[in-house]
Tab-separated table of C-alpha atoms in Angstrom:
chain	number	residue	atom	x	y	z
S	1	UNK	CA	43.974	-0.982	-2.101
S	2	UNK	CA	42.886	2.132	-3.935
S	3	UNK	CA	42.561	5.137	-1.569
S	4	UNK	CA	39.220	6.124	-3.105
S	5	UNK	CA	37.603	3.109	-1.486
S	6	UNK	CA	37.466	1.952	2.057
S	7	UNK	CA	35.922	-0.947	3.875
S	8	UNK	CA	32.993	-0.415	6.171
S	9	UNK	CA	32.107	-3.157	8.598
S	10	UNK	CA	28.462	-3.604	9.304
S	11	UNK	CA	27.519	-3.191	12.961
S	12	UNK	CA	24.378	-5.299	12.577
S	13	UNK	CA	24.338	-8.922	13.653
S	14	UNK	CA	21.982	-9.828	10.833
S	15	UNK	CA	22.540	-13.258	9.321
S	16	UNK	CA	21.959	-11.853	5.837
S	17	UNK	CA	24.359	-8.931	6.085
S	18	UNK	CA	27.653	-9.033	4.257
S	19	UNK	CA	30.589	-8.732	6.674
S	20	UNK	CA	32.010	-5.845	4.632
S	21	UNK	CA	31.478	-4.055	1.370
S	22	UNK	CA	33.206	-1.363	-0.611
S	23	UNK	CA	31.713	2.112	-0.314
S	24	UNK	CA	32.874	5.157	-2.207
S	25	UNK	CA	33.535	8.145	0.051
S	26	UNK	CA	30.708	10.671	-0.051
S	27	UNK	CA	28.197	8.195	-1.467
S	28	UNK	CA	25.121	7.152	0.471
S	29	UNK	CA	25.043	3.620	1.784
S	30	UNK	CA	22.344	2.005	-0.351
S	31	UNK	CA	21.894	-0.875	2.057
S	32	UNK	CA	21.365	1.145	5.222
S	33	UNK	CA	18.049	2.591	4.051
S	34	UNK	CA	19.277	6.131	4.791
S	35	UNK	CA	18.676	8.132	1.652
S	36	UNK	CA	18.624	11.419	3.518
S	37	UNK	CA	15.979	14.123	3.865
S	38	UNK	CA	16.085	15.108	0.186
S	39	UNK	CA	14.997	11.659	-0.980
S	40	UNK	CA	12.349	11.470	1.751
S	41	UNK	CA	10.712	14.703	0.585
S	42	UNK	CA	10.901	13.612	-3.065
S	43	UNK	CA	9.144	10.306	-2.320
S	44	UNK	CA	6.531	11.764	0.049
S	45	UNK	CA	4.131	12.527	-2.816
S	46	UNK	CA	4.681	9.138	-4.443
S	47	UNK	CA	3.878	7.313	-1.197
S	48	UNK	CA	0.386	8.818	-1.283
S	49	UNK	CA	-0.381	7.370	-4.701
S	50	UNK	CA	-0.048	4.350	-6.960
S	51	UNK	CA	0.569	4.142	-10.702
S	52	UNK	CA	-1.856	1.857	-12.518
S	53	UNK	CA	-1.356	0.821	-16.130
S	54	UNK	CA	-4.229	1.936	-18.325
S	55	UNK	CA	-3.780	0.809	-21.940
S	56	UNK	CA	-0.321	2.102	-22.955
S	57	UNK	CA	0.210	4.632	-20.147
S	58	UNK	CA	0.535	4.596	-16.378
S	59	UNK	CA	-2.066	6.667	-14.557
S	60	UNK	CA	-1.305	8.118	-11.134
S	61	UNK	CA	-4.101	7.389	-8.662
S	62	UNK	CA	-4.085	9.075	-5.255
S	63	UNK	CA	-4.995	6.727	-2.419
S	64	UNK	CA	-7.609	9.275	-1.284
S	65	UNK	CA	-9.606	8.770	-4.487
S	66	UNK	CA	-9.847	4.982	-4.106
S	67	UNK	CA	-13.132	3.997	-2.462
S	68	UNK	CA	-12.554	0.243	-2.399
S	69	UNK	CA	-11.067	-2.645	-4.350
S	70	UNK	CA	-13.257	-5.597	-5.330
S	71	UNK	CA	-12.007	-9.035	-6.366
S	72	UNK	CA	-13.495	-10.489	-9.546
S	73	UNK	CA	-11.823	-13.894	-9.844
S	74	UNK	CA	-8.326	-13.318	-11.233
S	75	UNK	CA	-9.163	-9.637	-11.838
S	76	UNK	CA	-9.771	-6.695	-9.513
S	77	UNK	CA	-11.992	-3.683	-9.906
S	78	UNK	CA	-10.709	-0.479	-8.317
S	79	UNK	CA	-13.666	1.801	-7.565
S	80	UNK	CA	-12.740	5.500	-7.627
S	81	UNK	CA	-14.412	8.810	-6.826
S	82	UNK	CA	-16.942	10.035	-9.351
S	83	UNK	CA	-18.179	6.554	-10.276
S	84	UNK	CA	-15.039	5.637	-12.217
S	85	UNK	CA	-13.924	1.998	-12.140
S	86	UNK	CA	-10.699	0.413	-13.322
S	87	UNK	CA	-10.485	-3.326	-13.993
S	88	UNK	CA	-7.010	-4.760	-13.471
S	89	UNK	CA	-5.597	-8.169	-14.311
S	90	UNK	CA	-4.186	-8.671	-10.812
S	91	UNK	CA	-5.550	-10.638	-7.897
S	92	UNK	CA	-6.453	-8.996	-4.617
S	93	UNK	CA	-3.439	-10.670	-2.988
S	94	UNK	CA	-1.115	-8.993	-5.511
S	95	UNK	CA	-2.662	-5.541	-5.010
S	96	UNK	CA	-2.816	-5.600	-1.197
S	97	UNK	CA	0.936	-4.985	-0.535
S	98	UNK	CA	0.914	-1.978	-2.882
S	99	UNK	CA	-1.768	-0.161	-0.875
S	100	UNK	CA	-1.026	1.839	2.267
S	101	UNK	CA	-1.506	-0.523	5.176
S	102	UNK	CA	-2.906	2.163	7.502
S	103	UNK	CA	-5.439	3.550	5.047
S	104	UNK	CA	-6.863	0.311	3.633
S	105	UNK	CA	-8.455	-2.613	5.402
S	106	UNK	CA	-9.414	-6.098	4.254
S	107	UNK	CA	-13.067	-6.586	5.262
S	108	UNK	CA	-13.980	-9.634	3.192
S	109	UNK	CA	-12.158	-12.141	1.038
S	110	UNK	CA	-13.333	-10.134	-1.968
S	111	UNK	CA	-13.038	-6.546	-0.667
S	112	UNK	CA	-10.464	-4.058	0.580
S	113	UNK	CA	-11.852	-0.669	1.628
S	114	UNK	CA	-10.368	2.765	2.183
S	115	UNK	CA	-11.100	3.380	5.880
S	116	UNK	CA	-11.446	7.146	5.401
S	117	UNK	CA	-14.179	6.680	2.779
S	118	UNK	CA	-16.570	4.618	4.962
S	119	UNK	CA	-19.764	6.623	5.524
S	120	UNK	CA	-21.667	4.222	7.793
S	121	UNK	CA	-22.090	0.604	8.758
S	122	UNK	CA	-25.230	-1.383	9.383
S	123	UNK	CA	-24.731	-4.802	10.963
S	124	UNK	CA	-22.238	-6.613	8.742
S	125	UNK	CA	-22.415	-4.126	5.884
S	126	UNK	CA	-20.259	-1.060	5.224
S	127	UNK	CA	-21.670	1.892	3.287
S	128	UNK	CA	-19.379	3.824	0.972
S	129	UNK	CA	-21.490	6.252	-1.032
S	130	UNK	CA	-24.138	4.143	-2.800
S	131	UNK	CA	-22.079	0.963	-2.482
S	132	UNK	CA	-22.798	-1.721	0.123
S	133	UNK	CA	-19.854	-3.904	1.105
S	134	UNK	CA	-20.236	-7.046	3.222
S	135	UNK	CA	-17.996	-7.627	6.239
S	136	UNK	CA	-17.123	-11.274	6.856
S	137	UNK	CA	-17.270	-12.841	10.325
S	138	UNK	CA	-13.527	-13.460	10.096
S	139	UNK	CA	-12.720	-9.757	9.609
S	140	UNK	CA	-15.507	-8.166	11.703
S	141	UNK	CA	-13.549	-7.795	14.970
S	142	UNK	CA	-10.630	-6.106	13.180
S	143	UNK	CA	-13.015	-3.752	11.373
S	144	UNK	CA	-14.735	-2.791	14.627
S	145	UNK	CA	-11.362	-2.028	16.281
S	146	UNK	CA	-10.647	0.540	13.559
S	147	UNK	CA	-13.804	2.549	14.311
S	148	UNK	CA	-14.155	5.133	17.048
S	149	UNK	CA	-17.613	4.104	18.252
S	150	UNK	CA	-19.858	5.958	20.685
S	151	UNK	CA	-22.559	3.573	21.862
S	152	UNK	CA	-22.600	-0.181	21.503
S	153	UNK	CA	-21.809	-2.160	18.383
S	154	UNK	CA	-22.466	-5.880	18.454
């Protein structure tokens, strides 16, 4: 065996893990998920945004600027600050995993909202700026758990 390589045995009992693999000395283990602090700081800004294709270019959209995402059949409309909308040829199910799970919440089969952008709620309706978004019975209890409410909400 070449001295530049050595075998590392995986400590995990995972059924999907290879029993051993060749690792070059000094290289990061790509399978361990440890990319080090340098990679974490490089990706910190990218984790706060998403790139959306707009004609021939990819536009960086910060999660903070997204008000909500609305399903329109096999398309989605991403509503942004300033009244800007972007229509995408993706379903809501395809977009959901790309959004930050802590910042966005599914409130209806046709809507995902940015929790930080909710201004008020009245009954089963959320208010985000001038937009009114319905909350389904199925999602209402989860939506109410996300709010810090003083008083009673039925």
